[in-house]
JSON list of C-alpha atoms in Angstrom, two decimals:
[
{"chain": "A", "resi": 1, "resn": "MET", "atom": "CA", "xyz": [-48.56, -11.00, 9.89]},
{"chain": "A", "resi": 2, "resn": "GLU", "atom": "CA", "xyz": [-50.67, -9.31, 12.07]},
{"chain": "A", "resi": 3, "resn": "GLU", "atom": "CA", "xyz": [-51.97, -5.57, 11.02]},
{"chain": "A", "resi": 4, "resn": "PHE", "atom": "CA", "xyz": [-52.32, -2.97, 13.52]},
{"chain": "A", "resi": 5, "resn": "THR", "atom": "CA", "xyz": [-54.28, 0.36, 12.89]},
{"chain": "A", "resi": 6, "resn": "ALA", "atom": "CA", "xyz": [-53.77, 3.24, 15.56]},
{"chain": "A", "resi": 7, "resn": "GLU", "atom": "CA", "xyz": [-56.57, 2.44, 17.45]},
{"chain": "A", "resi": 8, "resn": "LYS", "atom": "CA", "xyz": [-55.61, -1.35, 17.80]},
{"chain": "A", "resi": 9, "resn": "LEU", "atom": "CA", "xyz": [-51.90, -0.36, 18.25]},
{"chain": "A", "resi": 10, "resn": "SER", "atom": "CA", "xyz": [-52.97, 1.94, 21.13]},
{"chain": "A", "resi": 11, "resn": "GLN", "atom": "CA", "xyz": [-54.41, -1.09, 23.40]},
{"chain": "A", "resi": 12, "resn": "TYR", "atom": "CA", "xyz": [-50.81, -2.30, 23.75]},
{"chain": "A", "resi": 13, "resn": "ASN", "atom": "CA", "xyz": [-49.49, 0.87, 25.78]},
{"chain": "A", "resi": 14, "resn": "GLY", "atom": "CA", "xyz": [-48.40, -1.13, 28.87]},
{"chain": "A", "resi": 15, "resn": "LYS", "atom": "CA", "xyz": [-51.28, 0.17, 30.83]},
{"chain": "A", "resi": 16, "resn": "ASN", "atom": "CA", "xyz": [-53.32, -3.05, 30.59]},
{"chain": "A", "resi": 17, "resn": "GLN", "atom": "CA", "xyz": [-51.50, -5.92, 32.27]},
{"chain": "A", "resi": 18, "resn": "PRO", "atom": "CA", "xyz": [-50.59, -8.44, 30.99]},
{"chain": "A", "resi": 19, "resn": "THR", "atom": "CA", "xyz": [-51.06, -7.11, 27.54]},
{"chain": "A", "resi": 20, "resn": "PRO", "atom": "CA", "xyz": [-47.67, -6.63, 25.89]},
{"chain": "A", "resi": 21, "resn": "ILE", "atom": "CA", "xyz": [-46.23, -3.40, 24.99]},
{"chain": "A", "resi": 22, "resn": "TYR", "atom": "CA", "xyz": [-45.90, -2.71, 21.25]},
{"chain": "A", "resi": 23, "resn": "ILE", "atom": "CA", "xyz": [-44.18, 0.01, 19.34]},
{"chain": "A", "resi": 24, "resn": "SER", "atom": "CA", "xyz": [-44.25, 0.78, 15.41]},
{"chain": "A", "resi": 25, "resn": "VAL", "atom": "CA", "xyz": [-41.21, 2.10, 13.80]},
{"chain": "A", "resi": 26, "resn": "LYS", "atom": "CA", "xyz": [-41.33, 2.58, 10.04]},
{"chain": "A", "resi": 27, "resn": "GLY", "atom": "CA", "xyz": [-44.49, 0.38, 9.65]},
{"chain": "A", "resi": 28, "resn": "ARG", "atom": "CA", "xyz": [-43.26, -2.22, 11.72]},
{"chain": "A", "resi": 29, "resn": "VAL", "atom": "CA", "xyz": [-44.90, -3.33, 15.03]},
{"chain": "A", "resi": 30, "resn": "PHE", "atom": "CA", "xyz": [-42.21, -4.60, 17.70]},
{"chain": "A", "resi": 31, "resn": "ASP", "atom": "CA", "xyz": [-43.00, -6.21, 21.14]},
{"chain": "A", "resi": 32, "resn": "VAL", "atom": "CA", "xyz": [-40.94, -4.14, 23.48]},
{"chain": "A", "resi": 33, "resn": "THR", "atom": "CA", "xyz": [-42.37, -5.66, 26.54]},
{"chain": "A", "resi": 34, "resn": "SER", "atom": "CA", "xyz": [-38.80, -6.92, 27.68]},
{"chain": "A", "resi": 35, "resn": "GLY", "atom": "CA", "xyz": [-37.95, -3.17, 27.83]},
{"chain": "A", "resi": 36, "resn": "SER", "atom": "CA", "xyz": [-40.99, -2.30, 30.03]},
{"chain": "A", "resi": 37, "resn": "SER", "atom": "CA", "xyz": [-38.80, -0.32, 32.25]},
{"chain": "A", "resi": 38, "resn": "PHE", "atom": "CA", "xyz": [-38.33, 2.01, 29.52]},
{"chain": "A", "resi": 39, "resn": "TYR", "atom": "CA", "xyz": [-41.34, 1.69, 27.48]},
{"chain": "A", "resi": 40, "resn": "GLY", "atom": "CA", "xyz": [-43.99, 0.89, 30.38]},
{"chain": "A", "resi": 41, "resn": "PRO", "atom": "CA", "xyz": [-45.58, 3.20, 32.72]},
{"chain": "A", "resi": 42, "resn": "GLY", "atom": "CA", "xyz": [-43.20, 5.61, 34.43]},
{"chain": "A", "resi": 43, "resn": "GLY", "atom": "CA", "xyz": [-40.46, 4.66, 31.64]},
{"chain": "A", "resi": 44, "resn": "SER", "atom": "CA", "xyz": [-38.64, 7.37, 30.13]},
{"chain": "A", "resi": 45, "resn": "TYR", "atom": "CA", "xyz": [-40.17, 6.57, 26.62]},
{"chain": "A", "resi": 46, "resn": "GLU", "atom": "CA", "xyz": [-43.59, 5.52, 27.83]},
{"chain": "A", "resi": 47, "resn": "MET", "atom": "CA", "xyz": [-45.15, 8.14, 25.39]},
{"chain": "A", "resi": 48, "resn": "PHE", "atom": "CA", "xyz": [-44.18, 5.89, 22.61]},
{"chain": "A", "resi": 49, "resn": "ALA", "atom": "CA", "xyz": [-45.91, 2.80, 24.07]},
{"chain": "A", "resi": 50, "resn": "GLY", "atom": "CA", "xyz": [-48.89, 1.78, 21.83]},
{"chain": "A", "resi": 51, "resn": "LYS", "atom": "CA", "xyz": [-47.96, 4.14, 18.89]},
{"chain": "A", "resi": 52, "resn": "ASP", "atom": "CA", "xyz": [-45.88, 4.64, 15.84]},
{"chain": "A", "resi": 53, "resn": "ALA", "atom": "CA", "xyz": [-42.88, 6.48, 17.15]},
{"chain": "A", "resi": 54, "resn": "SER", "atom": "CA", "xyz": [-41.02, 6.80, 13.68]},
{"chain": "A", "resi": 55, "resn": "ARG", "atom": "CA", "xyz": [-41.16, 10.57, 13.50]},
{"chain": "A", "resi": 56, "resn": "ALA", "atom": "CA", "xyz": [-40.27, 11.05, 17.29]},
{"chain": "A", "resi": 57, "resn": "LEU", "atom": "CA", "xyz": [-37.28, 9.08, 17.22]},
{"chain": "A", "resi": 58, "resn": "ALA", "atom": "CA", "xyz": [-35.95, 10.43, 13.85]},
{"chain": "A", "resi": 59, "resn": "LYS", "atom": "CA", "xyz": [-36.34, 13.82, 15.66]},
{"chain": "A", "resi": 60, "resn": "MET", "atom": "CA", "xyz": [-34.89, 12.53, 19.02]},
{"chain": "A", "resi": 61, "resn": "SER", "atom": "CA", "xyz": [-38.08, 14.23, 20.45]},
{"chain": "A", "resi": 62, "resn": "LYS", "atom": "CA", "xyz": [-40.76, 13.14, 22.99]},
{"chain": "A", "resi": 63, "resn": "ASN", "atom": "CA", "xyz": [-43.15, 15.88, 22.02]},
{"chain": "A", "resi": 64, "resn": "ASP", "atom": "CA", "xyz": [-46.61, 14.60, 21.37]},
{"chain": "A", "resi": 65, "resn": "GLU", "atom": "CA", "xyz": [-46.82, 16.33, 18.08]},
{"chain": "A", "resi": 66, "resn": "ASP", "atom": "CA", "xyz": [-43.81, 14.18, 16.76]},
{"chain": "A", "resi": 67, "resn": "ILE", "atom": "CA", "xyz": [-45.16, 10.83, 17.80]},
{"chain": "A", "resi": 68, "resn": "SER", "atom": "CA", "xyz": [-46.33, 10.12, 14.39]},
{"chain": "A", "resi": 69, "resn": "PRO", "atom": "CA", "xyz": [-45.54, 7.79, 11.64]},
{"chain": "A", "resi": 70, "resn": "ASN", "atom": "CA", "xyz": [-45.31, 10.67, 9.09]},
{"chain": "A", "resi": 71, "resn": "LEU", "atom": "CA", "xyz": [-41.66, 10.99, 7.65]},
{"chain": "A", "resi": 72, "resn": "ASP", "atom": "CA", "xyz": [-42.51, 14.07, 5.38]},
{"chain": "A", "resi": 73, "resn": "GLY", "atom": "CA", "xyz": [-40.13, 16.89, 5.55]},
{"chain": "A", "resi": 74, "resn": "LEU", "atom": "CA", "xyz": [-37.18, 14.86, 7.52]},
{"chain": "A", "resi": 75, "resn": "THR", "atom": "CA", "xyz": [-33.77, 15.75, 6.95]},
{"chain": "A", "resi": 76, "resn": "GLU", "atom": "CA", "xyz": [-31.35, 13.20, 5.60]},
{"chain": "A", "resi": 77, "resn": "LYS", "atom": "CA", "xyz": [-29.83, 13.16, 9.01]},
{"chain": "A", "resi": 78, "resn": "GLU", "atom": "CA", "xyz": [-32.99, 12.54, 10.59]},
{"chain": "A", "resi": 79, "resn": "ILE", "atom": "CA", "xyz": [-33.55, 9.68, 8.57]},
{"chain": "A", "resi": 80, "resn": "THR", "atom": "CA", "xyz": [-30.26, 8.18, 9.07]},
{"chain": "A", "resi": 81, "resn": "VAL", "atom": "CA", "xyz": [-31.04, 8.49, 12.94]},
{"chain": "A", "resi": 82, "resn": "LEU", "atom": "CA", "xyz": [-34.42, 6.89, 12.37]},
{"chain": "A", "resi": 83, "resn": "ASN", "atom": "CA", "xyz": [-32.40, 4.03, 10.70]},
{"chain": "A", "resi": 84, "resn": "ASP", "atom": "CA", "xyz": [-30.20, 3.57, 13.49]},
{"chain": "A", "resi": 85, "resn": "TRP", "atom": "CA", "xyz": [-32.93, 3.35, 15.90]},
{"chain": "A", "resi": 86, "resn": "GLU", "atom": "CA", "xyz": [-34.51, 0.80, 13.61]},
{"chain": "A", "resi": 87, "resn": "LYS", "atom": "CA", "xyz": [-31.58, -1.31, 13.58]},
{"chain": "A", "resi": 88, "resn": "LYS", "atom": "CA", "xyz": [-31.66, -1.10, 17.80]},
{"chain": "A", "resi": 89, "resn": "PHE", "atom": "CA", "xyz": [-35.15, -2.34, 17.66]},
{"chain": "A", "resi": 90, "resn": "GLU", "atom": "CA", "xyz": [-34.56, -5.24, 15.42]},
{"chain": "A", "resi": 91, "resn": "ALA", "atom": "CA", "xyz": [-31.65, -6.48, 17.39]},
{"chain": "A", "resi": 92, "resn": "LYS", "atom": "CA", "xyz": [-33.38, -6.47, 20.70]},
{"chain": "A", "resi": 93, "resn": "TYR", "atom": "CA", "xyz": [-37.31, -6.97, 20.03]},
{"chain": "A", "resi": 94, "resn": "PRO", "atom": "CA", "xyz": [-39.27, -9.27, 17.87]},
{"chain": "A", "resi": 95, "resn": "VAL", "atom": "CA", "xyz": [-41.53, -7.99, 15.23]},
{"chain": "A", "resi": 96, "resn": "VAL", "atom": "CA", "xyz": [-45.15, -8.91, 15.84]},
{"chain": "A", "resi": 97, "resn": "GLY", "atom": "CA", "xyz": [-46.88, -6.99, 12.88]},
{"chain": "A", "resi": 98, "resn": "ARG", "atom": "CA", "xyz": [-47.01, -4.36, 10.47]},
{"chain": "A", "resi": 99, "resn": "TYR", "atom": "CA", "xyz": [-48.57, -0.81, 11.12]},
{"chain": "A", "resi": 100, "resn": "ILE", "atom": "CA", "xyz": [-51.40, 0.11, 8.77]},
{"chain": "A", "resi": 101, "resn": "THR", "atom": "CA", "xyz": [-53.05, 3.62, 8.09]},
{"chain": "A", "resi": 102, "resn": "CYS", "atom": "CA", "xyz": [-56.69, 3.74, 7.12]}
]
């Protein structure tokens, strides 16, 4: 399985056509290109494209400071929300790699 650093993942942000759009959730990188109307340029979730969106999804936030793989300090409810998001991604999008922190 391919490994993605933050720098490598950032290349898959939907702005470099025809490069696919990738988002990481809980360490797994999903190809969300089929959802480009949401994650591509102009989409309501484009700020997550090419990034690990785990914390932001858990907190239901679109704030830049929350777009992070850091799950420290999340409440039990936020972890449940994140797990629900993860299930949605698993059902809709293929996993193409794993996110690694250096």
